[in-house]
Coordinates of C-alpha atoms and ligand atoms in Angstrom, one line a residue:
M1036 CA 0.0 0.0 0.0
A1037 CA 1.3 3.5 -0.8
D1038 CA 0.3 7.1 -1.3
R1039 CA 1.8 9.1 -4.1
K1040 CA 4.3 11.3 -2.4
T1041 CA 8.0 11.2 -3.2
A1042 CA 9.9 9.5 -0.4
D1043 CA 12.7 11.1 1.6
L1044 CA 14.0 7.7 2.8
V1045 CA 13.5 4.2 1.4
L1046 CA 14.7 1.1 3.2
T1047 CA 14.7 -1.9 0.8
G1048 CA 15.9 -5.4 0.4
G1049 CA 15.1 -6.6 3.9
T1050 CA 12.4 -8.0 6.2
V1051 CA 9.8 -5.6 7.5
L1052 CA 8.0 -6.9 10.6
T1053 CA 5.0 -4.5 10.5
L1054 CA 3.5 -5.9 13.7
D1055 CA 0.1 -4.9 12.3
R1056 CA -3.0 -6.8 13.1
G1057 CA -2.0 -9.7 10.9
N1058 CA 1.7 -9.4 11.7
T1059 CA 2.2 -8.8 8.0
E1060 CA 5.7 -9.0 6.6
A1061 CA 7.1 -6.8 3.7
T1062 CA 10.6 -6.2 2.3
A1063 CA 10.7 -2.5 2.0
V1064 CA 9.3 0.7 3.6
A1065 CA 9.3 4.4 2.4
V1066 CA 9.2 7.5 4.5
A1067 CA 8.2 11.1 3.5
D1068 CA 8.5 13.9 6.1
D1069 CA 7.7 12.2 9.4
R1070 CA 5.4 9.6 8.0
I1071 CA 5.5 6.1 6.5
V1072 CA 4.2 6.4 3.0
A1073 CA 4.6 2.9 1.7
V1074 CA 5.1 -0.6 3.0
G1075 CA 5.4 -3.5 0.5
T1076 CA 7.7 -5.1 -2.0
D1077 CA 11.0 -3.6 -3.1
A1078 CA 9.5 -2.7 -6.5
E1079 CA 6.4 -1.1 -5.0
V1080 CA 8.3 1.0 -2.5
T1081 CA 11.3 2.1 -4.7
A1082 CA 8.7 3.5 -7.1
L1083 CA 8.4 6.3 -4.6
A1084 CA 12.1 7.2 -4.8
G1085 CA 13.1 10.4 -6.5
P1086 CA 16.5 12.0 -7.2
D1087 CA 16.8 13.3 -3.6
T1088 CA 15.6 10.2 -1.9
R1089 CA 18.1 8.4 0.4
V1090 CA 17.8 4.7 -0.5
V1091 CA 19.2 2.3 2.0
D1092 CA 19.8 -1.3 1.0
L1093 CA 19.0 -3.4 4.1
Y1094 CA 21.0 -6.4 2.8
G1095 CA 18.5 -8.7 4.5
R1096 CA 18.3 -6.8 7.8
T1097 CA 15.0 -6.4 9.6
V1098 CA 12.9 -3.4 10.2
L1099 CA 10.6 -3.2 13.3
P1100 CA 8.5 -0.4 14.6
G1101 CA 10.5 1.8 17.0
I1102 CA 10.8 0.3 20.4
N1103 CA 8.7 1.9 23.2
D1104 CA 10.2 1.5 26.7
S1105 CA 7.0 2.3 28.6
H1106 CA 8.6 2.7 32.0
L1107 CA 12.0 4.4 32.0
H1108 CA 13.3 7.2 34.2
G1109 CA 15.0 9.2 31.6
A1110 CA 16.7 12.0 33.6
W1111 CA 17.8 9.5 36.3
L1112 CA 19.2 7.2 33.7
G1113 CA 21.1 10.0 32.0
V1114 CA 22.8 10.8 35.3
L1115 CA 23.5 7.3 36.5
W1116 CA 24.5 5.6 33.2
P1117 CA 26.6 3.4 32.7
G1118 CA 25.7 2.7 36.3
T1119 CA 22.4 1.1 37.3
V1120 CA 20.8 0.5 40.7
M1121 CA 20.9 -3.3 40.4
G1122 CA 24.4 -3.1 38.9
S1123 CA 25.5 -1.8 42.3
G1124 CA 24.2 -4.9 43.8
G1125 CA 20.9 -4.0 45.5
L1126 CA 17.5 -2.3 45.4
G1127 CA 17.9 -0.5 48.7
G1128 CA 18.9 2.9 47.3
G1129 CA 21.7 1.7 45.0
E1130 CA 24.4 4.0 43.6
A1131 CA 24.0 7.6 44.7
A1132 CA 23.4 9.8 41.7
P1133 CA 24.8 13.3 41.8
A1134 CA 22.0 15.7 42.2
L1135 CA 20.5 17.5 39.1
S1136 CA 20.1 21.1 40.2
T1137 CA 20.3 23.4 37.2
P1138 CA 18.4 23.5 33.9
G1139 CA 21.6 22.8 32.0
E1140 CA 22.3 19.7 34.1
R1141 CA 18.8 18.4 33.5
R1142 CA 19.0 19.0 29.8
A1143 CA 22.4 17.2 29.6
A1144 CA 20.9 14.2 31.4
I1145 CA 17.9 14.0 29.1
R1146 CA 20.2 14.4 26.1
R1147 CA 22.4 11.6 27.3
T1148 CA 19.4 9.3 27.6
G1149 CA 18.3 10.4 24.2
D1150 CA 21.6 9.3 22.7
L1151 CA 21.5 6.0 24.7
V1152 CA 18.0 5.1 23.7
A1153 CA 18.6 6.0 20.1
A1154 CA 21.4 3.5 19.9
L1155 CA 19.0 0.8 21.2
G1156 CA 16.3 1.5 18.7
I1157 CA 14.0 3.0 21.3
T1158 CA 11.9 5.8 19.9
S1159 CA 9.4 6.4 22.7
Y1160 CA 9.6 6.1 26.5
T1161 CA 7.5 6.9 29.5
E1162 CA 9.0 9.0 32.3
P1163 CA 7.0 7.6 35.2
G1164 CA 6.9 10.2 37.9
L1165 CA 8.0 13.9 37.8
G1166 CA 6.6 16.6 40.0
P1167 CA 6.6 18.7 43.0
G1168 CA 6.7 15.8 45.5
E1169 CA 10.4 15.4 44.5
D1170 CA 11.4 19.0 44.3
A1171 CA 13.3 18.6 47.5
G1172 CA 14.4 15.1 46.6
A1173 CA 18.0 14.0 47.0
T1174 CA 18.7 13.3 43.3
G1175 CA 16.7 16.1 41.6
C1176 CA 16.0 13.5 38.9
F1177 CA 12.2 13.5 39.4
S1178 CA 11.5 17.2 40.1
S1179 CA 9.2 19.7 38.5
G1180 CA 12.4 21.2 37.0
V1181 CA 13.0 18.0 35.0
L1182 CA 9.4 18.3 33.6
D1183 CA 10.0 21.9 32.8
E1184 CA 13.2 21.0 30.9
Y1185 CA 11.3 18.3 28.9
I1186 CA 8.7 20.9 28.0
A1187 CA 11.4 23.3 26.9
M1188 CA 13.2 20.7 24.8
A1189 CA 9.9 19.5 23.2
N1190 CA 9.1 23.0 22.2
E1191 CA 12.6 23.5 20.8
G1192 CA 12.4 20.2 18.8
E1193 CA 15.3 18.9 20.9
L1194 CA 13.9 15.6 22.0
R1195 CA 15.4 12.5 20.3
A1196 CA 12.6 10.2 21.5
R1197 CA 8.9 10.7 22.1
V1198 CA 8.2 11.1 25.8
T1199 CA 5.1 10.4 27.9
V1200 CA 5.1 11.7 31.4
L1201 CA 3.2 10.8 34.5
R1202 CA 3.1 13.5 37.1
L1203 CA 4.0 12.7 40.7
F1204 CA 2.5 14.6 43.6
G1205 CA 4.2 12.6 46.4
E1206 CA 7.7 11.2 46.8
L1207 CA 9.2 8.6 44.5
D1208 CA 9.0 5.2 46.2
G1209 CA 7.6 7.1 49.2
P1210 CA 4.5 8.7 50.8
S1211 CA 1.9 10.9 49.3
T1212 CA -1.0 12.8 50.8
L1213 CA -4.5 13.3 49.4
A1214 CA -4.1 17.1 49.9
D1215 CA -0.9 17.3 47.8
F1216 CA -2.4 15.1 45.2
E1217 CA -5.6 17.1 44.9
A1218 CA -3.7 20.4 44.7
G1219 CA -1.2 19.0 42.2
L1220 CA -3.9 17.6 39.9
A1221 CA -5.5 21.1 39.8
T1222 CA -2.3 22.8 38.5
G1223 CA -2.0 23.3 34.7
L1224 CA 1.0 23.0 32.5
P1225 CA 2.1 24.8 29.3
S1226 CA 1.0 23.0 26.2
T1227 CA 3.3 20.9 24.1
D1228 CA 3.0 18.9 20.9
P1229 CA 1.6 15.6 22.4
R1230 CA 3.3 13.6 19.7
W1231 CA 6.7 14.5 21.3
L1232 CA 5.8 15.2 24.9
N1233 CA 2.5 14.0 26.3
V1234 CA 1.9 14.7 30.0
A1235 CA -0.7 12.0 30.1
G1236 CA -1.5 11.5 33.7
V1237 CA -0.4 10.7 37.2
K1238 CA 1.7 8.2 39.0
I1239 CA 0.7 6.9 42.4
F1240 CA 2.9 4.8 44.7
A1241 CA 0.5 2.3 46.4
D1242 CA 3.3 0.4 48.1
G1243 CA 6.9 -0.6 47.9
I1244 CA 8.6 -3.9 46.8
P1245 CA 8.6 -7.4 48.3
P1246 CA 12.3 -7.7 48.9
M1247 CA 12.2 -4.6 51.1
R1248 CA 9.1 -6.0 52.9
S1249 CA 7.2 -2.9 51.8
A1250 CA 4.8 -4.5 49.3
W1251 CA 1.3 -4.7 50.9
T1252 CA 0.5 -8.4 51.0
H1253 CA -2.0 -11.0 52.3
R1254 CA 0.9 -13.3 53.2
C1255 CA 3.1 -12.2 56.1
Y1256 CA 6.9 -11.6 55.7
H1257 CA 9.1 -13.7 57.9
D1258 CA 9.2 -11.0 60.5
G1259 CA 5.4 -11.1 60.8
S1260 CA 4.8 -7.8 59.0
S1261 CA 2.8 -7.5 55.8
G1262 CA 3.5 -3.9 54.5
H1263 CA 1.0 -1.1 54.1
L1264 CA -0.2 1.4 51.6
L1265 CA 2.2 4.4 51.1
V1266 CA -0.7 6.8 50.7
D1267 CA -1.0 8.8 53.9
G1268 CA -3.7 8.0 56.5
G1269 CA -4.2 7.6 60.2
D1270 CA -4.9 3.9 59.9
P1271 CA -5.2 1.2 57.1
A1272 CA -8.8 2.1 56.4
E1273 CA -8.0 5.8 55.9
R1274 CA -5.0 5.0 53.7
E1275 CA -7.2 2.8 51.5
A1276 CA -9.9 5.5 51.4
N1277 CA -7.4 8.1 50.4
L1278 CA -5.9 5.9 47.6
R1279 CA -9.5 5.3 46.3
R1280 CA -10.2 9.1 46.4
M1281 CA -7.0 9.8 44.5
I1282 CA -7.9 7.4 41.8
D1283 CA -11.5 8.7 41.6
L1284 CA -10.2 12.4 41.4
A1285 CA -7.6 11.6 38.7
H1286 CA -10.1 9.5 36.6
R1287 CA -12.7 12.3 36.7
A1288 CA -10.0 14.8 35.7
G1289 CA -9.4 12.7 32.6
A1290 CA -5.9 11.8 33.6
Q1291 CA -4.2 8.4 32.9
I1292 CA -3.4 6.7 36.2
G1293 CA -0.3 4.5 36.6
V1294 CA -0.1 2.9 40.0
H1295 CA 3.0 1.3 41.4
A1296 CA 1.6 -1.7 43.1
T1297 CA 3.5 -4.9 43.8
G1298 CA 1.7 -6.6 46.7
D1299 CA -1.4 -8.6 46.1
R1300 CA -3.4 -6.4 48.5
S1301 CA -2.4 -3.1 47.1
I1302 CA -3.2 -4.4 43.6
E1303 CA -6.6 -5.6 44.6
V1304 CA -7.5 -2.2 46.1
T1305 CA -6.1 -0.4 43.1
V1306 CA -8.0 -2.4 40.6
S1307 CA -11.2 -2.2 42.6
A1308 CA -10.8 1.6 42.9
M1309 CA -10.2 1.9 39.1
A1310 CA -13.2 -0.3 38.4
D1311 CA -15.4 1.8 40.7
A1312 CA -14.2 5.0 39.0
I1313 CA -14.9 3.5 35.5
A1314 CA -18.4 2.3 36.7
A1315 CA -19.3 5.7 38.1
H1316 CA -17.9 8.0 35.5
G1317 CA -17.4 6.0 32.3
K1318 CA -14.6 4.2 30.7
A1319 CA -11.3 5.5 29.2
G1320 CA -8.2 6.5 31.0
R1321 CA -5.9 3.7 29.9
H1322 CA -5.0 3.2 33.5
Y1323 CA -2.4 0.6 34.4
L1324 CA -0.7 -1.3 37.1
I1325 CA 3.1 -0.8 37.3
H1326 CA 5.2 -3.8 38.3
G1327 CA 2.3 -6.0 39.5
D1328 CA 4.7 -8.6 41.0
L1329 CA 2.1 -10.4 43.1
V1330 CA -1.0 -9.9 41.0
A1331 CA -3.6 -12.6 41.6
V1332 CA -4.9 -14.4 38.5
D1333 CA -8.5 -13.5 39.6
V1334 CA -7.5 -9.9 39.4
L1335 CA -5.7 -10.4 36.1
K1336 CA -8.9 -11.8 34.6
R1337 CA -10.7 -8.5 35.2
L1338 CA -8.2 -6.3 33.5
P1339 CA -9.0 -6.7 29.8
E1340 CA -12.7 -5.8 30.3
L1341 CA -11.8 -2.8 32.4
G1342 CA -9.1 -1.7 29.9
I1343 CA -6.5 -1.7 32.6
G1344 CA -3.0 -2.6 31.5
L1345 CA -0.1 -4.2 33.2
N1346 CA 3.4 -2.7 32.9
T1347 CA 5.9 -5.2 34.1
Q1348 CA 9.7 -5.8 34.0
P1349 CA 10.8 -9.3 33.3
G1350 CA 14.4 -8.4 33.9
I1351 CA 13.6 -7.4 37.4
A1352 CA 11.6 -10.6 37.9
V1353 CA 14.5 -12.8 36.8
M1354 CA 17.0 -10.9 38.9
T1355 CA 15.0 -10.4 42.1
A1356 CA 13.1 -13.7 42.2
P1357 CA 15.4 -15.2 44.9
W1358 CA 14.9 -12.1 47.1
L1359 CA 11.1 -12.3 46.7
A1360 CA 11.3 -16.0 47.8
G1361 CA 13.5 -15.0 50.7
A1362 CA 11.0 -12.4 51.9
L1363 CA 7.8 -14.2 51.3
G1364 CA 8.6 -17.9 50.6
D1365 CA 8.7 -20.2 47.6
E1366 CA 4.9 -20.5 47.3
A1367 CA 4.7 -16.7 46.9
L1368 CA 7.4 -16.8 44.2
A1369 CA 5.5 -19.7 42.4
G1370 CA 2.6 -17.3 41.8
A1371 CA 4.6 -14.1 41.2
W1372 CA 4.8 -12.3 37.9
P1373 CA 2.2 -14.5 36.1
L1374 CA 3.3 -13.3 32.6
R1375 CA 2.0 -16.5 30.9
Q1376 CA -1.5 -16.1 32.3
A1377 CA -1.5 -12.3 31.6
L1378 CA -0.7 -12.9 27.9
D1379 CA -3.1 -15.8 27.6
L1380 CA -5.9 -13.8 29.2
G1381 CA -5.4 -11.0 26.7
V1382 CA -4.2 -8.4 29.3
G1383 CA -2.6 -5.4 27.7
V1384 CA 0.9 -6.3 28.8
C1385 CA 3.7 -3.7 28.4
L1386 CA 7.2 -5.0 29.0
S1387 CA 9.7 -2.3 30.1
S1388 CA 13.0 -1.8 31.8
D1389 CA 12.5 0.6 34.7
A1390 CA 16.0 1.9 33.8
P1391 CA 18.2 2.8 35.5
V1392 CA 17.1 0.2 38.0
I1393 CA 18.3 -2.1 35.4
E1394 CA 19.8 -1.3 32.0
P1395 CA 17.5 -0.1 29.2
D1396 CA 18.4 -2.8 26.7
W1397 CA 15.0 -4.2 25.6
R1398 CA 16.6 -7.1 23.8
R1399 CA 17.8 -8.5 27.2
W1400 CA 14.4 -8.1 28.8
I1401 CA 12.6 -9.9 25.9
A1402 CA 15.1 -12.7 26.5
A1403 CA 14.3 -12.5 30.2
A1404 CA 10.6 -12.7 29.5
A1405 CA 11.2 -15.9 27.5
E1406 CA 13.4 -17.3 30.3
W1407 CA 10.6 -16.5 32.8
L1408 CA 8.2 -18.4 30.5
N1409 CA 10.7 -21.3 30.1
E1410 CA 10.7 -20.8 26.4
E1411 CA 14.2 -21.5 25.2
G1412 CA 13.9 -22.3 21.5
V1413 CA 13.2 -20.3 18.3
N1414 CA 9.5 -19.5 18.6
P1415 CA 8.2 -16.9 16.1
D1416 CA 4.8 -16.7 17.7
L1417 CA 6.1 -16.0 21.1
M1418 CA 8.7 -13.5 19.8
L1419 CA 5.9 -11.6 18.0
K1420 CA 3.9 -11.5 21.2
L1421 CA 6.9 -10.2 23.2
L1422 CA 7.7 -7.6 20.5
H1423 CA 4.1 -6.4 20.6
C1424 CA 4.7 -5.8 24.4
Y1425 CA 7.4 -3.3 23.4
T1426 CA 5.7 -1.6 20.5
V1427 CA 2.0 -2.0 19.8
T1428 CA 0.8 -2.3 23.4
P1429 CA 2.8 0.6 24.8
A1430 CA 1.3 2.7 22.0
V1431 CA -2.1 1.8 23.4
Q1432 CA -0.8 2.7 26.9
D1433 CA 0.2 6.1 25.3
G1434 CA -3.2 6.5 23.7
A1435 CA -1.3 6.7 20.4
E1436 CA -2.1 3.4 18.6
S1437 CA -3.8 5.3 15.8
W1438 CA -0.4 6.9 14.8
K1439 CA 2.5 4.9 16.2
G1440 CA 3.5 1.4 17.3
T1441 CA 3.4 -0.4 13.9
V1442 CA 5.0 -0.1 10.5
E1443 CA 1.9 1.0 8.5
V1444 CA 1.2 3.7 5.9
G1445 CA 0.1 6.9 7.6
K1446 CA 1.8 6.2 10.9
V1447 CA 4.8 8.1 12.1
A1448 CA 8.1 6.8 10.7
D1449 CA 9.6 5.5 14.0
L1450 CA 11.7 2.5 13.0
C1451 CA 14.3 0.2 14.5
V1452 CA 16.6 -1.7 12.1
L1453 CA 18.2 -4.9 13.5
E1454 CA 21.0 -6.9 11.9
A1455 CA 19.0 -10.1 12.0
N1456 CA 15.3 -11.2 12.1
P1457 CA 14.3 -11.7 15.8
L1458 CA 11.8 -14.3 14.7
T1459 CA 14.7 -16.6 13.6
V1460 CA 16.8 -16.5 16.7
A1461 CA 16.4 -18.1 20.1
P1462 CA 15.4 -15.5 22.7
A1463 CA 18.7 -15.8 24.6
E1464 CA 20.5 -14.8 21.4
L1465 CA 18.4 -11.6 20.9
P1466 CA 20.8 -9.4 22.9
Q1467 CA 23.5 -10.2 20.4
V1468 CA 21.5 -9.0 17.5
G1469 CA 22.8 -5.5 16.8
V1470 CA 20.8 -2.3 16.3
Q1471 CA 21.8 -0.9 12.9
M1472 CA 19.6 2.2 12.5
T1473 CA 17.0 4.1 14.5
V1474 CA 14.6 6.5 12.8
V1475 CA 12.3 8.9 14.8
G1476 CA 9.7 10.9 12.9
G1477 CA 11.5 10.2 9.6
R1478 CA 14.8 11.5 11.0
V1479 CA 17.8 9.1 11.3
V1480 CA 18.9 9.5 15.0
F1481 CA 21.3 6.5 15.1
E1482 CA 23.3 4.5 12.6
G1483 CA 25.5 1.6 13.7
Ligands
ZN1252 ZN1 10.2 3.0 38.1

């Protein structure tokens, strides 16, 4: 299929995994301005080339939609890289990042992440939590100032990846109050082109993480505790009421809600509150659970109908599984991160890195997902499913599936070129498949 415009860029002689509804394959793709104008055979697509068109022979390489790392702390990564929190051997604070305190430092960190993600074929990411709750934070990586810098860079055309932002009105991995949340939600922001910077909604920390015994769980930790909600309140009932109120307020304000929830109890309350808000005020919102370590299968089953997604990190699952078992026992681990059930039930699963907790290399985390599923061999169907979790489904999370996430005519030209076809390699080999080129909005931002 093609429209009649002369192309600026033609990629030909390869495999194009469109990841469209039928997972159609083609051999060539053409781009004009920021859009895909043709996908098809080499002959069909090169027909759109003119004297000024850059024609790239793929020599059998593979084109994918640009990768969307739907949970990545961009400014924090830019400061810490090549360090990571897990790379320093723990989740309890990790490597201390030098504080970002000036606009120039913030911009440099965002730029550094822009370069890093471009080299990985990542063309979109979600910055999950920036706002006033972190203005006095130790790292400065999640402050309102960082959001201001993103806004400035978006308006100057300086972003190298499309960014979605969730605003944070409490502390990162810490407490929040209903009063701060309500006041924050009422504050406006300068407008930006949502195709480059979309301040889509809010992030709420419902609880912590199982290895720190801060996830709110039905099961007791070995010390007899079972965690609690991080949302402020005089007792557990008031904490829960305040979390429910936050979700209701944000839903009514038309904001997307991403809730960090790892314990089965916090997940139950979160989904119940989202379901109540949807029932009372109508659907939409594209809300989602972040991490979801101990989500119960009964809760998973409700998510597709409610349109609630699950944003989870297989790399963290693989690395921290022994710590979860250490905190809550082997039985808890056996039911944790039910990725297979989530995929089989049709839950909107986004896989992501949570960089810089771990590194942002999506190829490693697709391999980790396959490892979690005990799928070692070449399996094109599984690989397609996992690739969807890094492209098509995060576009849905972004409310952007009409214009990004697949290689189809009319969509933005966000592309990732790999040196081999991921459908032909075992998942464990994927990290060795090099990224050859990254295109964002028709602009080549990386060439290997
Ligand atoms: Zn995170």
